[in-house]
mmCIF file of C-alpha atoms in Angstrom:
data_model
loop_
_atom_site.group_PDB
_atom_site.id
_atom_site.type_symbol
_atom_site.label_atom_id
_atom_site.label_comp_id
_atom_site.label_asym_id
_atom_site.label_seq_id
_atom_site.Cartn_x
_atom_site.Cartn_y
_atom_site.Cartn_z
ATOM 1 C CA MET Q 1 -0.091 0.317 0.091
ATOM 2 C CA VAL Q 2 2.553 2.426 0.604
ATOM 3 C CA SER Q 3 4.593 1.766 -2.088
ATOM 4 C CA THR Q 4 1.248 1.930 -4.817
ATOM 5 C CA SER Q 5 1.087 4.629 -2.282
ATOM 6 C CA LYS Q 6 4.390 6.720 -3.129
ATOM 7 C CA LEU Q 7 3.638 5.383 -7.046
ATOM 8 C CA ASN Q 8 0.390 7.135 -7.680
ATOM 9 C CA GLN Q 9 2.289 10.471 -6.294
ATOM 10 C CA ILE Q 10 6.295 10.069 -8.450
ATOM 11 C CA GLN Q 11 3.217 8.973 -11.647
ATOM 12 C CA LYS Q 12 1.542 12.475 -11.377
ATOM 13 C CA HIS Q 13 4.889 14.344 -10.576
ATOM 14 C CA THR Q 14 5.709 12.543 -13.842
ATOM 15 C CA LYS Q 15 3.335 13.859 -16.298
ATOM 16 C CA THR Q 16 4.305 16.901 -16.000
ATOM 17 C CA TYR Q 17 7.677 17.065 -16.085
ATOM 18 C CA GLN Q 18 7.739 15.364 -19.181
ATOM 19 C CA VAL Q 19 5.800 18.012 -20.896
ATOM 20 C CA TYR Q 20 9.044 20.229 -20.355
ATOM 21 C CA ALA Q 21 11.204 18.007 -20.613
ATOM 22 C CA SER Q 22 9.508 17.321 -24.451
ATOM 23 C CA LYS Q 23 10.311 20.337 -25.268
ATOM 24 C CA ILE Q 24 13.352 21.677 -24.145
ATOM 25 C CA ARG Q 25 14.410 18.656 -25.748
ATOM 26 C CA ASN Q 26 12.987 19.876 -28.888
ATOM 27 C CA VAL Q 27 14.530 23.253 -28.816
ATOM 28 C CA ILE Q 28 17.872 21.865 -28.885
ATOM 29 C CA THR Q 29 17.043 19.634 -31.309
ATOM 30 C CA HIS Q 30 16.273 22.288 -33.932
ATOM 31 C CA LEU Q 31 19.169 24.586 -32.306
ATOM 32 C CA ALA Q 32 21.321 21.169 -33.319
ATOM 33 C CA ALA Q 33 19.970 21.097 -36.157
ATOM 34 C CA SER Q 34 19.203 24.699 -37.405
ATOM 35 C CA HIS Q 35 23.530 24.552 -36.832
ATOM 36 C CA LEU Q 36 23.672 26.671 -33.472
ATOM 37 C CA LEU Q 37 25.797 24.043 -32.034
ATOM 38 C CA ASP Q 38 28.363 23.393 -33.726
ATOM 39 C CA ASP Q 39 32.078 26.011 -33.597
ATOM 40 C CA VAL Q 40 30.792 26.842 -30.982
ATOM 41 C CA GLU Q 41 34.126 27.590 -29.254
ATOM 42 C CA ALA Q 42 34.669 27.980 -24.854
ATOM 43 C CA PRO Q 43 35.873 30.926 -22.961
ATOM 44 C CA GLU Q 44 39.478 30.196 -21.950
ATOM 45 C CA THR Q 45 38.253 31.671 -18.407
ATOM 46 C CA VAL Q 46 35.547 31.846 -16.074
ATOM 47 C CA GLU Q 47 34.789 32.973 -13.062
ATOM 48 C CA GLU Q 48 35.547 30.847 -10.475
ATOM 49 C CA GLY Q 49 32.576 28.644 -8.523
ATOM 50 C CA GLU Q 50 30.542 28.843 -11.794
ATOM 51 C CA VAL Q 51 30.384 26.771 -14.987
ATOM 52 C CA ASN Q 52 31.493 26.942 -18.154
ATOM 53 C CA SER Q 53 28.054 25.421 -19.753
ATOM 54 C CA LEU Q 54 29.730 25.797 -22.756
ATOM 55 C CA ALA Q 55 32.197 23.340 -22.296
ATOM 56 C CA MET Q 56 28.978 20.416 -22.736
ATOM 57 C CA LEU Q 57 29.681 21.059 -26.470
ATOM 58 C CA GLN Q 58 33.404 19.912 -26.433
ATOM 59 C CA GLN Q 59 34.087 16.932 -28.763
ATOM 60 C CA ARG Q 60 37.006 15.033 -27.065
ATOM 61 C CA SER Q 61 38.672 12.488 -27.697
ATOM 62 C CA VAL Q 62 37.971 9.225 -25.562
ATOM 63 C CA LYS Q 63 39.922 8.356 -22.916
ATOM 64 C CA LYS Q 64 37.219 7.764 -19.690
ATOM 65 C CA THR Q 65 33.637 7.245 -19.743
ATOM 66 C CA GLY Q 66 31.708 8.371 -17.108
ATOM 67 C CA LEU Q 67 28.785 6.397 -16.316
ATOM 68 C CA VAL Q 68 25.696 8.002 -13.584
ATOM 69 C CA VAL Q 69 23.988 4.879 -12.406
ATOM 70 C CA ILE Q 70 20.314 5.159 -11.331
ATOM 71 C CA THR Q 71 19.381 2.498 -8.701
ATOM 72 C CA SER Q 72 17.744 2.389 -4.882
ATOM 73 C CA ASP Q 73 19.569 2.037 -1.086
ATOM 74 C CA ARG Q 74 17.190 0.031 -0.227
ATOM 75 C CA GLY Q 75 16.037 -3.910 -1.442
ATOM 76 C CA LEU Q 76 12.849 -5.083 -1.310
ATOM 77 C CA VAL Q 77 12.466 -3.725 -4.796
ATOM 78 C CA GLY Q 78 12.095 -7.294 -7.250
ATOM 79 C CA SER Q 79 15.592 -7.468 -9.916
ATOM 80 C CA TYR Q 80 14.484 -3.310 -10.211
ATOM 81 C CA ASN Q 81 18.327 -2.724 -9.213
ATOM 82 C CA SER Q 82 20.026 -6.465 -10.028
ATOM 83 C CA ASN Q 83 18.399 -5.105 -14.004
ATOM 84 C CA VAL Q 84 20.304 -1.911 -13.994
ATOM 85 C CA ILE Q 85 23.494 -3.154 -12.035
ATOM 86 C CA LYS Q 86 23.399 -6.034 -14.658
ATOM 87 C CA GLN Q 87 22.808 -4.343 -18.056
ATOM 88 C CA THR Q 88 25.188 -0.686 -17.002
ATOM 89 C CA MET Q 89 28.250 -4.046 -16.924
ATOM 90 C CA ASN Q 90 26.726 -4.902 -19.945
ATOM 91 C CA LEU Q 91 27.314 -2.271 -21.886
ATOM 92 C CA ILE Q 92 30.682 -1.055 -19.870
ATOM 93 C CA SER Q 93 32.608 -4.844 -21.760
ATOM 94 C CA LYS Q 94 29.702 -3.458 -25.334
ATOM 95 C CA ASN Q 95 31.671 -0.481 -25.266
ATOM 96 C CA HIS Q 96 35.468 -2.763 -24.594
ATOM 97 C CA HIS Q 97 35.855 -0.288 -21.639
ATOM 98 C CA SER Q 98 37.738 -1.434 -18.772
ATOM 99 C CA LYS Q 99 37.944 -0.563 -14.933
ATOM 100 C CA ASP Q 100 40.564 2.199 -15.562
ATOM 101 C CA ASP Q 101 38.247 3.633 -18.826
ATOM 102 C CA VAL Q 102 34.522 3.756 -16.883
ATOM 103 C CA GLU Q 103 34.342 6.670 -13.818
ATOM 104 C CA ILE Q 104 30.669 6.038 -11.516
ATOM 105 C CA ILE Q 105 28.976 8.723 -10.439
ATOM 106 C CA ALA Q 106 26.693 6.492 -7.962
ATOM 107 C CA ILE Q 107 22.996 7.830 -7.757
ATOM 108 C CA GLY Q 108 21.138 5.441 -4.735
ATOM 109 C CA GLY Q 109 23.437 2.806 -2.277
ATOM 110 C CA THR Q 110 22.835 0.073 -3.600
ATOM 111 C CA GLY Q 111 24.736 0.788 -7.122
ATOM 112 C CA ALA Q 112 27.926 2.403 -5.299
ATOM 113 C CA ASP Q 113 27.554 -0.230 -3.561
ATOM 114 C CA PHE Q 114 28.510 -3.012 -6.044
ATOM 115 C CA PHE Q 115 30.861 -0.775 -8.118
ATOM 116 C CA LYS Q 116 33.270 -0.535 -4.991
ATOM 117 C CA LYS Q 117 33.520 -3.170 -3.953
ATOM 118 C CA ARG Q 118 35.171 -4.667 -7.533
ATOM 119 C CA GLY Q 119 37.202 -1.723 -7.833
ATOM 120 C CA TYR Q 120 36.109 0.598 -10.015
ATOM 121 C CA ASP Q 121 36.352 4.578 -9.032
ATOM 122 C CA ILE Q 122 33.803 6.407 -7.567
ATOM 123 C CA VAL Q 123 34.070 9.401 -8.353
ATOM 124 C CA TYR Q 124 30.875 11.087 -7.268
ATOM 125 C CA GLU Q 125 28.248 8.883 -5.214
ATOM 126 C CA TYR Q 126 24.532 10.523 -3.836
ATOM 127 C CA ARG Q 127 22.637 8.159 -1.883
ATOM 128 C CA GLU Q 128 18.802 9.252 0.347
ATOM 129 C CA LEU Q 129 17.411 10.317 -2.782
ATOM 130 C CA GLY Q 130 13.846 11.122 -1.706
ATOM 131 C CA ASP Q 131 10.985 9.427 -2.868
ATOM 132 C CA VAL Q 132 9.497 12.472 -5.231
ATOM 133 C CA PRO Q 133 13.094 13.822 -5.931
ATOM 134 C CA THR Q 134 12.686 18.167 -6.132
ATOM 135 C CA PHE Q 135 14.486 19.522 -8.532
ATOM 136 C CA ARG Q 136 16.622 21.473 -6.019
ATOM 137 C CA GLU Q 137 18.306 17.967 -5.626
ATOM 138 C CA VAL Q 138 19.456 17.675 -9.005
ATOM 139 C CA ARG Q 139 21.426 20.882 -9.744
ATOM 140 C CA PRO Q 140 24.012 20.418 -7.131
ATOM 141 C CA ILE Q 141 24.198 16.799 -8.460
ATOM 142 C CA VAL Q 142 24.743 18.048 -12.150
ATOM 143 C CA ARG Q 143 26.272 21.611 -10.900
ATOM 144 C CA ALA Q 144 29.210 18.958 -10.021
ATOM 145 C CA ILE Q 145 28.513 16.040 -12.825
ATOM 146 C CA LEU Q 146 29.867 20.093 -15.158
ATOM 147 C CA LYS Q 147 32.541 20.797 -13.681
ATOM 148 C CA MET Q 148 34.288 17.291 -13.425
ATOM 149 C CA PHE Q 149 33.179 16.939 -17.305
ATOM 150 C CA GLU Q 150 34.919 20.541 -17.807
ATOM 151 C CA SER Q 151 38.316 19.649 -15.573
ATOM 152 C CA GLU Q 152 38.077 16.422 -17.852
ATOM 153 C CA LYS Q 153 37.387 13.776 -15.425
ATOM 154 C CA PHE Q 154 35.594 12.336 -18.557
ATOM 155 C CA ASP Q 155 35.084 12.298 -22.213
ATOM 156 C CA GLU Q 156 31.236 11.619 -22.238
ATOM 157 C CA LEU Q 157 28.662 10.133 -20.034
ATOM 158 C CA PHE Q 158 26.272 8.675 -20.510
ATOM 159 C CA VAL Q 159 23.198 8.030 -17.784
ATOM 160 C CA CYS Q 160 22.204 4.818 -16.841
ATOM 161 C CA TYR Q 161 18.725 3.816 -15.248
ATOM 162 C CA ASN Q 162 15.020 1.598 -15.372
ATOM 163 C CA HIS Q 163 12.611 3.290 -17.409
ATOM 164 C CA PHE Q 164 9.432 2.731 -15.914
ATOM 165 C CA VAL Q 165 6.950 1.614 -18.673
ATOM 166 C CA ASN Q 166 3.878 0.414 -16.408
ATOM 167 C CA SER Q 167 3.949 -1.576 -12.973
ATOM 168 C CA LEU Q 168 4.606 -4.461 -14.047
ATOM 169 C CA THR Q 169 7.266 -3.521 -17.243
ATOM 170 C CA SER Q 170 9.915 -1.389 -17.353
ATOM 171 C CA THR Q 171 13.586 -0.859 -19.300
ATOM 172 C CA PHE Q 172 16.534 -0.246 -19.405
ATOM 173 C CA ARG Q 173 18.993 2.947 -20.815
ATOM 174 C CA GLY Q 174 21.402 4.448 -21.335
ATOM 175 C CA GLU Q 175 21.788 7.586 -22.736
ATOM 176 C CA GLN Q 176 24.184 10.196 -24.160
ATOM 177 C CA MET Q 177 24.018 12.706 -21.624
ATOM 178 C CA LEU Q 178 27.521 14.381 -22.336
ATOM 179 C CA PRO Q 179 28.781 16.164 -24.735
ATOM 180 C CA ILE Q 180 25.836 17.280 -26.552
ATOM 181 C CA SER Q 181 26.076 17.098 -29.906
ATOM 182 C CA ALA Q 182 22.991 16.911 -33.501
ATOM 183 C CA GLU Q 183 24.734 12.901 -33.546
ATOM 184 C CA ASN Q 184 23.563 11.985 -29.685
ATOM 185 C CA LEU Q 185 20.646 14.231 -30.552
ATOM 186 C CA GLY Q 186 18.673 12.137 -32.806
ATOM 187 C CA SER Q 187 15.953 14.439 -35.155
ATOM 188 C CA GLU Q 188 12.804 14.195 -32.117
ATOM 189 C CA GLY Q 189 10.552 16.814 -32.888
ATOM 190 C CA LEU Q 190 11.668 17.915 -37.062
ATOM 191 C CA SER Q 191 10.140 15.297 -38.619
ATOM 192 C CA ASP Q 192 7.425 18.351 -40.110
ATOM 193 C CA THR Q 193 10.242 20.366 -40.743
ATOM 194 C CA ASN Q 194 12.673 17.789 -42.376
ATOM 195 C CA ASP Q 195 9.953 17.304 -44.523
ATOM 196 C CA SER Q 196 9.733 21.291 -45.655
ATOM 197 C CA GLY Q 197 12.642 21.138 -47.795
ATOM 198 C CA TYR Q 198 13.284 23.960 -46.031
ATOM 199 C CA ASN Q 199 17.135 25.328 -43.482
ATOM 200 C CA LEU Q 200 16.488 26.256 -40.695
ATOM 201 C CA GLU Q 201 18.368 29.707 -39.020
ATOM 202 C CA TYR Q 202 17.608 31.824 -36.561
ATOM 203 C CA ASP Q 203 18.427 35.021 -35.460
ATOM 204 C CA THR Q 204 19.407 35.223 -31.870
ATOM 205 C CA GLU Q 205 19.699 37.456 -29.317
ATOM 206 C CA PRO Q 206 21.834 39.311 -27.905
ATOM 207 C CA SER Q 207 23.824 36.380 -28.817
ATOM 208 C CA GLU Q 208 23.799 33.032 -29.822
ATOM 209 C CA ASP Q 209 27.358 31.966 -26.792
ATOM 210 C CA ALA Q 210 24.685 34.194 -24.011
ATOM 211 C CA ILE Q 211 21.895 31.146 -25.582
ATOM 212 C CA LEU Q 212 23.205 28.191 -24.898
ATOM 213 C CA GLU Q 213 24.607 28.925 -21.345
ATOM 214 C CA VAL Q 214 20.799 29.427 -20.077
ATOM 215 C CA ILE Q 215 19.835 26.759 -22.819
ATOM 216 C CA LEU Q 216 22.006 24.470 -22.173
ATOM 217 C CA PRO Q 217 22.369 24.016 -18.325
ATOM 218 C CA GLN Q 218 18.634 23.542 -18.558
ATOM 219 C CA TYR Q 219 18.690 21.151 -20.626
ATOM 220 C CA ALA Q 220 20.618 18.575 -19.080
ATOM 221 C CA GLU Q 221 19.571 19.491 -15.688
ATOM 222 C CA SER Q 222 16.112 18.927 -17.348
ATOM 223 C CA LEU Q 223 17.763 15.013 -18.516
ATOM 224 C CA LEU Q 224 18.639 14.371 -15.433
ATOM 225 C CA TYR Q 225 15.242 14.696 -13.053
ATOM 226 C CA GLY Q 226 14.085 13.599 -15.782
ATOM 227 C CA ALA Q 227 15.990 10.547 -15.540
ATOM 228 C CA MET Q 228 15.779 10.044 -11.913
ATOM 229 C CA LEU Q 229 11.854 10.673 -11.676
ATOM 230 C CA ASP Q 230 11.331 8.078 -14.405
ATOM 231 C CA ALA Q 231 13.832 5.487 -11.226
ATOM 232 C CA LYS Q 232 12.156 6.279 -8.993
ATOM 233 C CA THR Q 233 9.042 5.271 -11.310
ATOM 234 C CA SER Q 234 10.089 2.311 -11.630
ATOM 235 C CA GLU Q 235 11.304 1.438 -8.138
ATOM 236 C CA HIS Q 236 8.436 2.537 -7.219
ATOM 237 C CA ALA Q 237 6.673 0.047 -8.989
ATOM 238 C CA SER Q 238 8.768 -2.455 -8.749
ATOM 239 C CA SER Q 239 8.790 -1.556 -5.036
ATOM 240 C CA SER Q 240 5.223 -2.587 -5.397
ATOM 241 C CA THR Q 241 5.069 -5.468 -7.194
ATOM 242 C CA ALA Q 242 7.681 -7.605 -4.432
ATOM 243 C CA MET Q 243 5.873 -6.685 -1.738
ATOM 244 C CA ARG Q 244 2.508 -7.552 -3.613
ATOM 245 C CA SER Q 245 4.555 -11.270 -4.110
ATOM 246 C CA ALA Q 246 5.227 -10.774 -0.754
ATOM 247 C CA SER Q 247 2.746 -10.297 0.276
ATOM 248 C CA ASP Q 248 0.216 -13.770 -1.586
ATOM 249 C CA ASN Q 249 3.546 -15.278 -0.398
ATOM 250 C CA ALA Q 250 3.279 -14.527 2.945
ATOM 251 C CA ASP Q 251 -0.047 -15.245 3.180
ATOM 252 C CA ASP Q 252 0.566 -19.417 1.079
ATOM 253 C CA ILE Q 253 2.375 -19.713 3.949
ATOM 254 C CA ILE Q 254 0.720 -19.621 6.764
ATOM 255 C CA ALA Q 255 -2.586 -21.754 4.973
ATOM 256 C CA GLY Q 256 0.331 -23.651 4.985
ATOM 257 C CA LEU Q 257 1.017 -23.749 8.497
ATOM 258 C CA GLU Q 258 -2.740 -23.513 9.776
ATOM 259 C CA LEU Q 259 -3.366 -26.539 7.997
ATOM 260 C CA GLN Q 260 0.414 -28.573 8.992
ATOM 261 C CA TYR Q 261 -0.749 -26.864 12.961
ATOM 262 C CA ASN Q 262 -4.560 -28.864 12.122
ATOM 263 C CA ARG Q 263 -3.387 -31.916 11.653
ATOM 264 C CA ALA Q 264 -1.163 -31.728 14.275
ATOM 265 C CA ARG Q 265 -3.677 -30.854 16.453
ATOM 266 C CA GLN Q 266 -6.350 -33.550 15.141
ATOM 267 C CA SER Q 267 -3.750 -35.469 15.108
ATOM 268 C CA ALA Q 268 -2.403 -35.560 19.230
ATOM 269 C CA ILE Q 269 -6.548 -34.825 19.832
ATOM 270 C CA THR Q 270 -6.600 -38.778 18.051
ATOM 271 C CA THR Q 271 -4.144 -40.629 20.026
ATOM 272 C CA GLU Q 272 -5.964 -38.859 23.137
ATOM 273 C CA ILE Q 273 -8.904 -40.626 22.653
ATOM 274 C CA THR Q 274 -7.652 -43.721 21.416
ATOM 275 C CA GLU Q 275 -5.269 -43.744 24.414
ATOM 276 C CA ILE Q 276 -8.630 -43.066 27.268
ATOM 277 C CA THR Q 277 -10.733 -45.597 25.180
ATOM 278 C CA GLY Q 278 -7.783 -48.373 25.231
ATOM 279 C CA ALA Q 279 -7.842 -47.261 29.381
ATOM 280 C CA GLN Q 280 -10.677 -47.650 30.164
ATOM 281 C CA ALA Q 281 -11.561 -51.484 28.044
ATOM 282 C CA ALA Q 282 -8.398 -52.834 30.371
ATOM 283 C CA LEU Q 283 -10.475 -51.364 33.935
ATOM 284 C CA GLU Q 284 -13.255 -53.547 32.298
#
């Protein structure tokens, strides 16, 4: 009941947020299609403590790969954690990465503990994510990730989590978050433009760099926040299913034990009656 209540609560929140996330992705996709993201150079210096947003567009030769792995802090969630971890390990193996080539950003204690035990480098760890994550929780995480990417801690970043399909089904997703490019954005929302045969162009005010400095962090925050909401929705659904199965199994065990108890009690009563009858017959 608790897990189902949390699931209903986060689904309402996720449904409304997905509209915003879809719109911000479409804006970035259109800007990429108009080549506004091409040949943008990040400033060499930024104010201390500030994040260089334009660094998110930097294409570098990949020496290290960052993985944001979103798992739960607790168990009793069925196959939720095991599926995320298994598919993440498959992703690492598929890309021929070794432990030295991967930097793990662990959101959730289960994933953090798993990769720590196996000798992976955990560059960032966040535990006790809320049942319905707030946007305020995500901002410092995104800020830390952008700082690490800017300082070349890793050269590309993927977000690994379970996508909620329905209350019984979830699928693994490994989405590239950084660097932002037209290739990893895809062509969502561009079908009408492509069919028209016209090239996309934008007039920007005050400048292209100023526009990108505002919208790129919003896109990164929306992608990571959306992934956390999606992952938490899947977690609550898995928890609800697991708890329902556990309750059903407990009922079956109780019913079986009651049957055994009644049989044992009946056998004991029958034995006592037999002994009393035998003793009475002996006295006669």
